[in-house]
Amino acid sequence: MDSAPGNDLNAIQTELSRLEAYRRRIYLGVLTLTIAIILLSWAFRENGDPFIAVAYPVFAVVLAGLCVALWRGATSLRIMEITLVATVSTMILSRLAWHFGFGDPLGDHLLLLAGGHYWAVGILIVGGFITLGYRGGLVTGVATFLFSGALATYEVLGCFLAAGEHCHNWVYLARIHLFLAVLLALTSAGTFLRERIWSAFTRAETLQHWANTDPLCGLANRRGADHFLSAEAALADRYQRPLTIILIDIDQFKGINDDHGHKVGDCVICELADILSNTVRGVDLAARWGGDEFLVATPGVDLRAARHAAERCRRAVEKSPIAGVSVTVTVGIAEYLPGKGTDDAINRADAMLYRAKAAGRNRVIAEACELA
């Protein structure tokens, strides 16, 4: 069942906050594992490898600082993501460049290069898309691939020019870079499609939200109310649970517009909408039914309880002036009868509303319990 449109914005904000907290926890876990890998590599390093001996402890300290900043929420998540990718890229690519410069990459250290470093390059490419999205990931991935390809090309050309004995191993580097190219293409395509699908769903949900929401006060409009009532009526028919319809009309609203202007009239509409939003439950519907008339639907609430709730709302409106104007409301209530349809309940609530107006306004009249 669709929720009441007036509740959608709060639900979206709550979900976004939950997702941001989830992302922070994931990044904390990844950083912790990365620090563990760095420290293991440092503790069991080969003799004569000054890069690991000197640079790895520095990177471990920097990543630990990022962990603390993430945990404390010291800055925006986007800045943390950019900083994280930049730090890890610097570590992986500088290590790769060191290996090409000092590690005999086409000779005895070829296996170490392929098994110990290029897996990290692949993770960097994938992680860039996951962390930064399609555009940021594409920039990071292409730059990483080009940097690694330039190092390999320079090494292979130098080997052939020097007539080295291991130049035939260039084919392994070529296969590795073809693998990286496939990984880059697949990850970029997957991320692009995911973002386009997400964007399409977001646009559709936004259009649906505005199609079912009153632009002045933010409550559900008649279209949104009809969808809600149809779904709740089906549940009431199936499970025989009560559903009450409350119609609320602002007394002498035309006089408010004539005497104080339409701007004040709009303020009255918006303020009453706020009162209704703060009065109804999360499972209820509060809608602007048309003009100065509002509709409240209360699933699972019988006629007696709905009357008490409507009376509280009426007193809340009467208690304080709105935009400097004394405002009162008249309320009519009817209970949905299974199998009769929602129009029947709305018409009976409307009849109660007219009875309340005829009785002097500023009052609540509910349909007789015997009829329900």
Short mmCIF file of C-alpha atoms in Angstrom, two decimals:
data_model
loop_
_atom_site.label_atom_id
_atom_site.label_comp_id
_atom_site.label_asym_id
_atom_site.label_seq_id
_atom_site.Cartn_x
_atom_site.Cartn_y
_atom_site.Cartn_z
CA MET A 1 0.00 0.00 0.00
CA ASP A 2 1.27 3.46 -0.85
CA SER A 3 2.01 5.73 2.07
CA ALA A 4 0.33 9.06 2.52
CA PRO A 5 2.16 11.56 0.26
CA GLY A 6 2.64 13.98 3.13
CA ASN A 7 4.88 11.42 4.87
CA ASP A 8 7.16 10.76 1.88
CA LEU A 9 9.68 13.56 2.48
CA ASN A 10 10.40 12.54 6.06
CA ALA A 11 10.74 8.91 4.99
CA ILE A 12 13.22 9.86 2.25
CA GLN A 13 15.32 11.96 4.64
CA THR A 14 15.38 9.13 7.17
CA GLU A 15 16.44 6.63 4.51
CA LEU A 16 19.23 8.90 3.23
CA SER A 17 20.58 9.35 6.75
CA ARG A 18 20.49 5.59 7.28
CA LEU A 19 22.34 4.96 4.01
CA GLU A 20 25.02 7.54 4.85
CA ALA A 21 25.62 5.86 8.22
CA TYR A 22 25.84 2.50 6.44
CA ARG A 23 28.39 3.84 3.97
CA ARG A 24 30.51 5.24 6.77
CA ARG A 25 30.53 1.83 8.46
CA ILE A 26 31.55 0.13 5.22
CA TYR A 27 34.41 2.58 4.67
CA LEU A 28 35.56 2.07 8.26
CA GLY A 29 35.67 -1.69 7.68
CA VAL A 30 37.57 -1.32 4.39
CA LEU A 31 40.08 1.08 5.94
CA THR A 32 40.65 -1.27 8.86
CA LEU A 33 41.37 -4.18 6.49
CA THR A 34 43.67 -1.98 4.38
CA ILE A 35 45.65 -0.94 7.46
CA ALA A 36 45.95 -4.61 8.45
CA ILE A 37 47.30 -5.50 4.97
CA ILE A 38 49.81 -2.64 5.10
CA LEU A 39 51.07 -3.65 8.54
CA LEU A 40 51.39 -7.32 7.54
CA SER A 41 53.35 -6.33 4.43
CA TRP A 42 55.57 -4.10 6.57
CA ALA A 43 56.15 -6.76 9.25
CA PHE A 44 57.08 -9.50 6.74
CA ARG A 45 58.85 -7.38 4.16
CA GLU A 46 61.90 -8.50 2.22
CA ASN A 47 65.25 -7.15 3.25
CA GLY A 48 66.38 -4.23 1.17
CA ASP A 49 62.92 -2.82 0.39
CA PRO A 50 63.10 0.74 1.72
CA PHE A 51 59.73 1.70 0.20
CA ILE A 52 57.80 -0.70 2.44
CA ALA A 53 60.05 0.03 5.39
CA VAL A 54 59.53 3.79 5.23
CA ALA A 55 56.34 4.54 3.26
CA TYR A 56 53.98 1.86 4.59
CA PRO A 57 54.02 3.06 8.23
CA VAL A 58 53.26 6.58 6.95
CA PHE A 59 50.31 5.36 4.90
CA ALA A 60 49.05 3.32 7.87
CA VAL A 61 49.07 6.43 10.08
CA VAL A 62 47.26 8.49 7.41
CA LEU A 63 44.59 5.82 6.94
CA ALA A 64 44.16 5.54 10.71
CA GLY A 65 43.54 9.29 10.78
CA LEU A 66 40.87 8.87 8.10
CA CYS A 67 39.26 6.14 10.24
CA VAL A 68 39.02 8.52 13.18
CA ALA A 69 37.60 11.30 11.00
CA LEU A 70 35.00 8.93 9.52
CA TRP A 71 34.01 7.58 12.93
CA ARG A 72 33.59 11.06 14.41
CA GLY A 73 31.87 12.49 11.31
CA ALA A 74 34.38 15.33 11.25
CA THR A 75 33.57 16.33 7.66
CA SER A 76 31.12 15.57 4.87
CA LEU A 77 31.08 12.06 3.51
CA ARG A 78 31.84 13.24 -0.03
CA ILE A 79 35.07 14.95 1.06
CA MET A 80 36.04 11.83 2.96
CA GLU A 81 35.43 9.68 -0.11
CA ILE A 82 37.61 11.88 -2.31
CA THR A 83 40.36 11.95 0.33
CA LEU A 84 40.17 8.19 0.75
CA VAL A 85 40.47 7.47 -2.97
CA ALA A 86 43.32 9.99 -3.36
CA THR A 87 45.26 8.47 -0.44
CA VAL A 88 44.84 4.86 -1.57
CA SER A 89 45.64 5.79 -5.19
CA THR A 90 48.85 7.49 -4.10
CA MET A 91 49.88 4.44 -2.09
CA ILE A 92 49.14 1.84 -4.77
CA LEU A 93 50.49 3.75 -7.76
CA SER A 94 53.63 4.95 -6.00
CA ARG A 95 54.36 1.36 -4.97
CA LEU A 96 53.79 0.26 -8.57
CA ALA A 97 56.13 2.96 -9.86
CA TRP A 98 58.78 1.95 -7.30
CA HIS A 99 58.57 -1.67 -8.43
CA PHE A 100 59.04 -0.70 -12.07
CA GLY A 101 61.91 1.59 -11.20
CA PHE A 102 63.82 -0.70 -8.85
CA GLY A 103 62.33 -4.19 -8.96
CA ASP A 104 63.25 -5.85 -12.27
CA PRO A 105 59.59 -6.22 -13.32
CA LEU A 106 60.25 -8.37 -16.41
CA GLY A 107 62.66 -10.70 -14.65
CA ASP A 108 62.68 -12.41 -11.29
CA HIS A 109 60.13 -10.03 -9.79
CA LEU A 110 57.48 -10.48 -12.50
CA LEU A 111 55.41 -12.87 -10.35
CA LEU A 112 55.60 -10.48 -7.40
CA LEU A 113 54.47 -7.64 -9.65
CA ALA A 114 51.53 -9.59 -11.09
CA GLY A 115 50.40 -11.23 -7.85
CA GLY A 116 51.35 -8.61 -5.33
CA HIS A 117 50.54 -5.29 -7.01
CA TYR A 118 48.17 -5.52 -9.95
CA TRP A 119 45.40 -7.00 -7.83
CA ALA A 120 45.59 -3.75 -5.85
CA VAL A 121 45.35 -1.78 -9.11
CA GLY A 122 42.19 -3.71 -10.00
CA ILE A 123 40.69 -3.01 -6.58
CA LEU A 124 41.53 0.68 -7.02
CA ILE A 125 39.64 0.79 -10.33
CA VAL A 126 36.55 -0.92 -8.91
CA GLY A 127 36.70 1.00 -5.63
CA GLY A 128 36.85 4.32 -7.47
CA PHE A 129 33.51 3.62 -9.15
CA ILE A 130 31.90 2.38 -5.93
CA THR A 131 33.11 5.38 -3.93
CA LEU A 132 32.92 8.25 -6.41
CA GLY A 133 30.19 7.11 -8.79
CA TYR A 134 30.39 6.93 -12.58
CA ARG A 135 32.13 10.22 -13.41
CA GLY A 136 34.62 10.18 -10.55
CA GLY A 137 35.25 6.46 -11.00
CA LEU A 138 35.82 6.86 -14.73
CA VAL A 139 38.39 9.60 -14.17
CA THR A 140 40.16 7.57 -11.48
CA GLY A 141 40.01 4.31 -13.47
CA VAL A 142 41.26 5.76 -16.77
CA ALA A 143 44.05 7.68 -15.03
CA THR A 144 45.12 4.54 -13.14
CA PHE A 145 45.05 2.41 -16.30
CA LEU A 146 47.03 4.96 -18.33
CA PHE A 147 49.59 5.41 -15.57
CA SER A 148 50.13 1.66 -15.22
CA GLY A 149 50.21 1.20 -19.02
CA ALA A 150 52.78 3.99 -19.37
CA LEU A 151 55.04 2.34 -16.76
CA ALA A 152 54.78 -1.05 -18.47
CA THR A 153 55.35 0.39 -21.96
CA TYR A 154 58.41 2.32 -20.81
CA GLU A 155 59.85 -0.80 -19.16
CA VAL A 156 59.24 -3.06 -22.18
CA LEU A 157 60.68 -0.56 -24.67
CA GLY A 158 63.74 -0.09 -22.47
CA CYS A 159 64.21 -3.85 -22.27
CA PHE A 160 64.10 -4.29 -26.08
CA LEU A 161 66.46 -1.38 -26.63
CA ALA A 162 68.92 -2.88 -24.15
CA ALA A 163 68.47 -6.38 -25.66
CA GLY A 164 67.53 -7.82 -22.26
CA GLU A 165 67.05 -11.55 -21.75
CA HIS A 166 63.54 -11.34 -20.24
CA CYS A 167 61.91 -9.10 -22.85
CA HIS A 168 59.63 -11.92 -23.99
CA ASN A 169 57.78 -11.55 -20.68
CA TRP A 170 56.13 -8.45 -22.07
CA VAL A 171 53.19 -10.68 -23.01
CA TYR A 172 52.32 -11.17 -19.34
CA LEU A 173 52.15 -7.43 -18.79
CA ALA A 174 50.03 -7.10 -21.92
CA ARG A 175 47.57 -9.73 -20.68
CA ILE A 176 47.37 -8.03 -17.29
CA HIS A 177 46.53 -4.70 -18.88
CA LEU A 178 43.96 -6.27 -21.16
CA PHE A 179 42.36 -7.71 -18.03
CA LEU A 180 42.44 -4.27 -16.42
CA ALA A 181 40.85 -2.78 -19.55
CA VAL A 182 38.02 -5.33 -19.41
CA LEU A 183 37.58 -4.68 -15.69
CA LEU A 184 37.45 -0.92 -16.32
CA ALA A 185 34.93 -1.30 -19.14
CA LEU A 186 32.62 -3.65 -17.23
CA THR A 187 32.73 -1.64 -14.01
CA SER A 188 32.12 1.65 -15.80
CA ALA A 189 29.22 0.18 -17.80
CA GLY A 190 27.66 -1.35 -14.69
CA THR A 191 27.99 1.87 -12.71
CA PHE A 192 26.61 3.95 -15.59
CA LEU A 193 23.56 1.70 -15.96
CA ARG A 194 22.99 1.65 -12.21
CA GLU A 195 23.04 5.44 -11.99
CA ARG A 196 20.77 5.85 -15.01
CA ILE A 197 18.25 3.37 -13.58
CA TRP A 198 18.43 5.07 -10.18
CA SER A 199 17.92 8.45 -11.83
CA ALA A 200 14.91 7.16 -13.76
CA PHE A 201 13.34 5.72 -10.59
CA THR A 202 14.02 8.97 -8.74
CA ARG A 203 12.36 11.05 -11.45
CA ALA A 204 9.38 8.70 -11.51
CA GLU A 205 8.99 8.86 -7.73
CA THR A 206 9.34 12.64 -7.77
CA LEU A 207 6.68 12.99 -10.46
CA GLN A 208 4.40 10.63 -8.55
CA HIS A 209 4.97 12.60 -5.34
CA TRP A 210 4.08 15.94 -6.92
CA ALA A 211 1.13 14.42 -8.78
CA ASN A 212 -0.30 13.35 -5.42
CA THR A 213 0.69 16.37 -3.31
CA ASP A 214 -0.94 19.76 -2.88
CA PRO A 215 1.64 22.41 -3.90
CA LEU A 216 0.47 24.98 -1.33
CA CYS A 217 0.37 23.08 1.94
CA GLY A 218 2.28 19.85 1.17
CA LEU A 219 -0.52 17.48 2.16
CA ALA A 220 -1.92 14.87 -0.17
CA ASN A 221 -4.24 16.23 -2.84
CA ARG A 222 -7.50 14.62 -3.97
CA ARG A 223 -5.65 12.25 -6.31
CA GLY A 224 -3.35 11.09 -3.53
CA ALA A 225 -6.26 10.73 -1.15
CA ASP A 226 -8.19 8.60 -3.65
CA HIS A 227 -5.24 6.19 -3.97
CA PHE A 228 -4.91 5.94 -0.20
CA LEU A 229 -8.62 5.43 0.38
CA SER A 230 -8.88 2.75 -2.31
CA ALA A 231 -6.09 0.73 -0.71
CA GLU A 232 -7.46 1.14 2.82
CA ALA A 233 -11.01 0.30 1.74
CA ALA A 234 -9.75 -2.97 0.23
CA LEU A 235 -8.09 -3.82 3.56
CA ALA A 236 -11.23 -2.85 5.48
CA ASP A 237 -13.34 -5.12 3.24
CA ARG A 238 -10.95 -8.02 3.64
CA TYR A 239 -10.17 -7.84 7.35
CA GLN A 240 -13.34 -6.08 8.61
CA ARG A 241 -11.32 -3.39 10.35
CA PRO A 242 -12.75 0.12 10.84
CA LEU A 243 -11.95 3.05 8.57
CA THR A 244 -13.24 6.51 9.45
CA ILE A 245 -13.55 9.52 7.14
CA ILE A 246 -13.30 13.03 8.62
CA LEU A 247 -14.14 16.11 6.56
CA ILE A 248 -12.95 19.49 7.90
CA ASP A 249 -14.10 22.84 6.53
CA ILE A 250 -12.70 26.27 7.48
CA ASP A 251 -15.53 28.49 8.66
CA GLN A 252 -16.19 31.66 6.66
CA PHE A 253 -13.04 31.21 4.60
CA LYS A 254 -14.31 33.45 1.81
CA GLY A 255 -14.67 36.25 4.37
CA ILE A 256 -11.05 35.73 5.46
CA ASN A 257 -9.89 36.13 1.86
CA ASP A 258 -12.13 39.16 1.29
CA ASP A 259 -11.20 40.95 4.53
CA HIS A 260 -7.51 40.06 4.87
CA GLY A 261 -6.36 39.08 1.38
CA HIS A 262 -5.49 35.81 -0.30
CA LYS A 263 -1.99 35.76 1.21
CA VAL A 264 -3.48 35.51 4.69
CA GLY A 265 -5.90 32.93 3.36
CA ASP A 266 -2.98 30.85 2.10
CA CYS A 267 -1.33 31.16 5.52
CA VAL A 268 -4.51 29.83 7.13
CA ILE A 269 -4.54 26.86 4.74
CA CYS A 270 -0.87 26.05 5.47
CA GLU A 271 -1.21 26.46 9.22
CA LEU A 272 -4.24 24.18 9.35
CA ALA A 273 -2.30 21.64 7.27
CA ASP A 274 0.51 21.76 9.87
CA ILE A 275 -1.98 21.25 12.70
CA LEU A 276 -3.45 18.23 10.92
CA SER A 277 0.00 16.78 10.20
CA ASN A 278 0.92 17.06 13.88
CA THR A 279 -2.40 15.61 15.01
CA VAL A 280 -2.81 12.52 12.83
CA ARG A 281 -0.84 9.30 13.25
CA GLY A 282 1.81 8.17 10.79
CA VAL A 283 -0.59 5.59 9.29
CA ASP A 284 -3.38 8.14 8.82
CA LEU A 285 -3.99 10.33 5.80
CA ALA A 286 -4.38 14.10 5.94
CA ALA A 287 -5.30 15.62 2.57
CA ARG A 288 -6.46 18.91 1.12
CA TRP A 289 -9.72 17.77 -0.40
CA GLY A 290 -10.38 21.02 -2.25
CA GLY A 291 -10.34 24.76 -1.57
CA ASP A 292 -10.76 25.23 2.19
CA GLU A 293 -11.88 21.64 2.83
CA PHE A 294 -9.63 18.92 4.24
CA LEU A 295 -10.05 15.15 4.55
CA VAL A 296 -8.57 12.89 7.22
CA ALA A 297 -8.74 9.09 6.96
CA THR A 298 -8.01 7.01 10.06
CA PRO A 299 -7.53 3.27 9.38
CA GLY A 300 -8.22 1.04 12.38
CA VAL A 301 -10.04 3.81 14.29
CA ASP A 302 -13.77 3.59 15.03
CA LEU A 303 -16.27 6.44 15.01
CA ARG A 304 -15.99 7.27 18.71
CA ALA A 305 -12.17 7.54 18.73
CA ALA A 306 -12.21 9.52 15.48
CA ARG A 307 -14.65 12.01 17.01
CA HIS A 308 -12.35 12.57 19.99
CA ALA A 309 -9.40 13.15 17.64
CA ALA A 310 -11.42 15.59 15.51
CA GLU A 311 -12.51 17.48 18.61
CA ARG A 312 -8.88 17.87 19.70
CA CYS A 313 -8.03 19.24 16.28
CA ARG A 314 -10.96 21.67 16.36
CA ARG A 315 -9.90 23.00 19.75
CA ALA A 316 -6.28 23.37 18.58
CA VAL A 317 -7.43 25.53 15.65
CA GLU A 318 -9.77 27.61 17.80
CA LYS A 319 -7.19 28.18 20.56
CA SER A 320 -4.73 30.47 18.75
CA PRO A 321 -5.17 33.00 15.89
CA ILE A 322 -3.59 32.11 12.57
CA ALA A 323 -1.78 34.98 10.79
CA GLY A 324 -3.55 37.34 13.17
CA VAL A 325 -7.00 35.98 12.30
CA SER A 326 -9.33 33.99 14.54
CA VAL A 327 -10.13 30.75 12.72
CA THR A 328 -12.57 27.95 13.48
CA VAL A 329 -13.43 24.74 11.66
CA THR A 330 -16.50 22.59 11.26
CA VAL A 331 -16.13 18.79 11.10
CA GLY A 332 -18.28 15.95 9.82
CA ILE A 333 -17.42 12.27 10.42
CA ALA A 334 -18.66 8.99 9.00
CA GLU A 335 -17.39 5.41 9.15
CA TYR A 336 -16.72 3.34 6.06
CA LEU A 337 -19.21 0.51 5.54
CA PRO A 338 -17.63 -2.62 4.01
CA GLY A 339 -18.65 -3.13 0.42
CA LYS A 340 -20.26 0.29 0.08
CA GLY A 341 -17.24 2.07 -1.41
CA THR A 342 -15.36 5.13 -0.22
CA ASP A 343 -17.62 7.58 -2.08
CA ASP A 344 -20.51 6.46 0.12
CA ALA A 345 -18.52 7.18 3.30
CA ILE A 346 -17.34 10.55 1.97
CA ASN A 347 -20.87 11.56 1.03
CA ARG A 348 -22.15 10.63 4.49
CA ALA A 349 -19.30 12.56 6.14
CA ASP A 350 -20.18 15.51 3.90
CA ALA A 351 -23.78 15.28 5.07
CA MET A 352 -22.57 15.40 8.69
CA LEU A 353 -20.46 18.45 7.78
CA TYR A 354 -23.50 20.29 6.44
CA ARG A 355 -25.48 19.36 9.55
CA ALA A 356 -22.69 20.85 11.68
CA LYS A 357 -22.72 24.05 9.61
CA ALA A 358 -26.48 24.30 9.92
CA ALA A 359 -26.14 23.85 13.68
CA GLY A 360 -23.90 26.92 13.94
CA ARG A 361 -20.41 25.89 12.76
CA ASN A 362 -17.29 25.42 14.93
CA ARG A 363 -18.37 21.97 16.03
CA VAL A 364 -17.94 18.24 15.32
CA ILE A 365 -20.84 16.04 14.29
CA ALA A 366 -20.33 12.32 13.77
CA GLU A 367 -22.74 9.94 12.12
CA ALA A 368 -24.87 7.99 14.59
CA CYS A 369 -23.10 4.86 15.74
CA GLU A 370 -26.16 2.75 14.88
CA LEU A 371 -25.70 3.60 11.17
CA ALA A 372 -22.10 2.38 11.27
#
